[in-house]
Coordinates of C-alpha atoms in Angstrom, one line a residue:
R1 CA 98.6 86.2 146.1
Q2 CA 98.5 86.3 142.5
V3 CA 100.8 89.3 142.5
E4 CA 103.3 87.8 145.2
A5 CA 103.7 84.6 143.1
M6 CA 105.6 86.9 140.4
K7 CA 109.2 88.1 140.0
G8 CA 109.6 91.6 141.4
S9 CA 107.1 94.7 141.2
P10 CA 105.3 96.6 138.3
L11 CA 107.8 97.2 135.7
V12 CA 107.8 100.7 134.0
W13 CA 105.9 101.0 131.2
D14 CA 108.2 104.3 130.0
D15 CA 111.2 101.7 129.3
L16 CA 109.2 100.2 126.8
S17 CA 108.3 103.7 125.4
D18 CA 111.3 103.2 122.3
T19 CA 108.7 100.2 121.4
F20 CA 105.7 101.6 121.5
N21 CA 107.1 104.8 119.2
A22 CA 108.3 103.2 116.9
N23 CA 105.2 101.3 115.9
L24 CA 103.3 104.2 116.3
L25 CA 106.2 105.7 113.3
A26 CA 105.4 102.8 111.4
L27 CA 101.6 103.4 111.6
Q28 CA 102.1 107.3 111.0
R29 CA 103.9 106.8 107.7
R30 CA 101.5 104.3 106.5
G31 CA 98.6 107.7 107.1
A32 CA 97.2 106.4 110.4
D33 CA 96.2 108.5 112.8
V34 CA 98.0 107.4 115.4
E35 CA 97.4 110.4 118.0
T36 CA 94.1 108.6 119.7
L37 CA 96.9 106.3 120.6
R38 CA 99.1 108.5 122.1
V39 CA 96.0 110.8 123.4
A40 CA 94.2 107.3 125.4
W41 CA 97.9 106.1 126.7
R42 CA 98.6 109.3 128.1
R43 CA 95.0 109.3 129.5
E44 CA 95.2 106.1 130.4
A45 CA 98.8 104.5 131.2
I46 CA 98.2 105.3 134.9
H47 CA 95.2 102.4 135.1
F48 CA 97.7 100.1 133.8
Q49 CA 100.0 98.0 135.3
L50 CA 102.8 95.7 133.6
F51 CA 104.5 92.2 135.3
R52 CA 106.9 90.0 133.9
D53 CA 106.3 86.4 135.5
R54 CA 108.2 82.9 136.2
H55 CA 108.0 82.4 132.1
E56 CA 109.3 85.7 131.0
Q57 CA 105.9 87.1 129.5
F58 CA 104.2 89.8 130.1
Q59 CA 101.5 90.2 132.3
I60 CA 98.7 93.2 132.5
R61 CA 96.9 94.1 134.8
R62 CA 94.3 97.1 134.5
R63 CA 92.3 99.4 137.0
V64 CA 88.6 98.8 135.8
Q65 CA 86.0 101.6 137.0
D66 CA 84.5 100.5 140.8
E67 CA 88.6 100.7 141.5
S68 CA 89.4 97.1 141.4
W69 CA 92.4 95.9 139.5
R70 CA 91.4 93.2 136.7
W71 CA 94.0 91.1 134.4
T72 CA 93.4 91.9 131.1
P73 CA 92.6 90.0 129.1
Y74 CA 93.6 87.3 132.1
L75 CA 96.2 86.3 134.0
G76 CA 97.8 82.8 132.4
N77 CA 100.5 81.5 130.2
H78 CA 99.6 83.8 126.9
R79 CA 102.1 82.2 125.1
A80 CA 101.4 78.4 125.6
V81 CA 97.5 79.3 124.9
D82 CA 97.9 81.2 121.8
D83 CA 100.4 78.7 120.4
A84 CA 97.8 76.0 121.2
R85 CA 95.0 77.9 119.7
P86 CA 94.0 76.3 115.9
L87 CA 94.8 78.6 113.2
P88 CA 91.6 79.1 111.1
E89 CA 90.6 76.6 108.5
T90 CA 91.6 78.4 105.6
I91 CA 95.1 78.8 106.5
G92 CA 97.4 76.5 104.5
T93 CA 95.3 77.0 101.0
L94 CA 96.6 79.4 98.4
M95 CA 94.6 82.5 98.9
P96 CA 93.2 82.4 102.8
G97 CA 91.7 85.5 104.2
P98 CA 91.1 88.2 104.9
F99 CA 90.6 88.5 108.6
L100 CA 89.3 90.5 111.3
F101 CA 90.4 90.8 114.5
S102 CA 88.5 92.2 117.3
G103 CA 90.9 93.3 119.9
L104 CA 94.6 91.7 120.1
G105 CA 95.1 90.2 123.7
M106 CA 98.3 90.0 124.0
G107 CA 99.2 90.3 120.4
R108 CA 101.0 86.6 119.6
F109 CA 97.7 85.1 118.1
F110 CA 97.5 87.8 115.4
E111 CA 101.5 87.4 114.9
R112 CA 101.0 84.0 114.2
V113 CA 98.0 84.8 111.3
Y114 CA 100.2 87.7 110.2
A115 CA 103.5 85.0 109.7
A116 CA 101.1 82.3 107.8
T117 CA 99.5 84.5 105.8
L118 CA 102.9 86.1 104.0
D119 CA 103.2 85.1 100.7
T120 CA 101.2 82.0 100.3
F121 CA 101.0 82.3 96.7
L122 CA 102.8 83.8 93.8
G123 CA 103.3 86.9 96.6
Y124 CA 100.2 86.8 97.6
S125 CA 99.6 87.6 101.6
C126 CA 95.6 88.3 102.0
A127 CA 94.5 91.4 104.4
L128 CA 94.1 91.3 108.0
Y129 CA 91.3 94.1 110.0
L130 CA 92.3 94.5 113.7
V131 CA 90.1 96.6 115.2
E132 CA 90.3 97.6 118.7
P133 CA 87.5 100.6 119.9
D134 CA 89.9 100.5 123.6
A135 CA 93.0 102.3 122.1
A136 CA 94.5 102.4 125.8
S137 CA 94.3 98.2 125.2
L138 CA 95.9 98.8 122.0
A139 CA 98.8 101.0 122.8
A140 CA 99.8 98.4 125.9
V141 CA 100.3 95.9 123.3
L142 CA 101.8 98.1 121.3
H143 CA 104.5 98.6 124.2
L144 CA 105.2 94.7 124.4
H145 CA 106.2 94.2 120.6
D146 CA 108.4 95.3 117.9
W147 CA 106.0 94.9 115.3
T148 CA 107.4 98.1 113.3
K149 CA 108.0 95.6 110.0
L150 CA 104.2 94.3 110.6
L151 CA 103.0 97.5 110.5
A152 CA 104.7 98.8 108.2
D153 CA 102.8 96.0 105.7
P154 CA 99.8 98.0 103.7
R155 CA 97.9 94.4 104.2
V156 CA 97.5 95.4 107.6
F157 CA 94.9 97.9 108.9
V158 CA 94.1 98.6 112.5
F159 CA 91.6 100.6 113.3
A160 CA 91.6 101.6 116.9
G161 CA 89.6 104.0 119.3
E162 CA 86.1 105.5 119.7
N163 CA 85.9 106.7 116.3
W164 CA 87.3 103.3 114.4
R165 CA 84.1 102.7 112.4
R166 CA 84.4 106.6 111.0
Q167 CA 88.2 105.0 110.2

């Protein structure tokens, strides 16, 4: 019933591959190991379905080990939830952070924190660390957002995949 309430059928991930590849290139130019993300996506993409809801927001469904489908991170108005989520208390001070993100959800809150911590005092911008052990989940989000500028920023550090601790 949830799927039937959405417009149309699943979207095609390949239609968003230019965004994904541009994001990977931004990371690669900074020396990141993007092959982990490419391999994870090639292996796992079949387990992800992408929809666009009536609010024009993406919704992702993922097949899990028991072969059932689950909404990831959840089925809902991600934009409204992330926009209502309060920013960390130190944002608004002259020198906030650094901040650590364990996973991205759909990425909107990460974008908000990035923007709110840019050039807070005399050009200071705090570091943002993103840890995502599930490389396929990160790959899915990197299809949805043009983050080439954000990922090219030297204050953004991305650690993805099973070897995130070594990174």
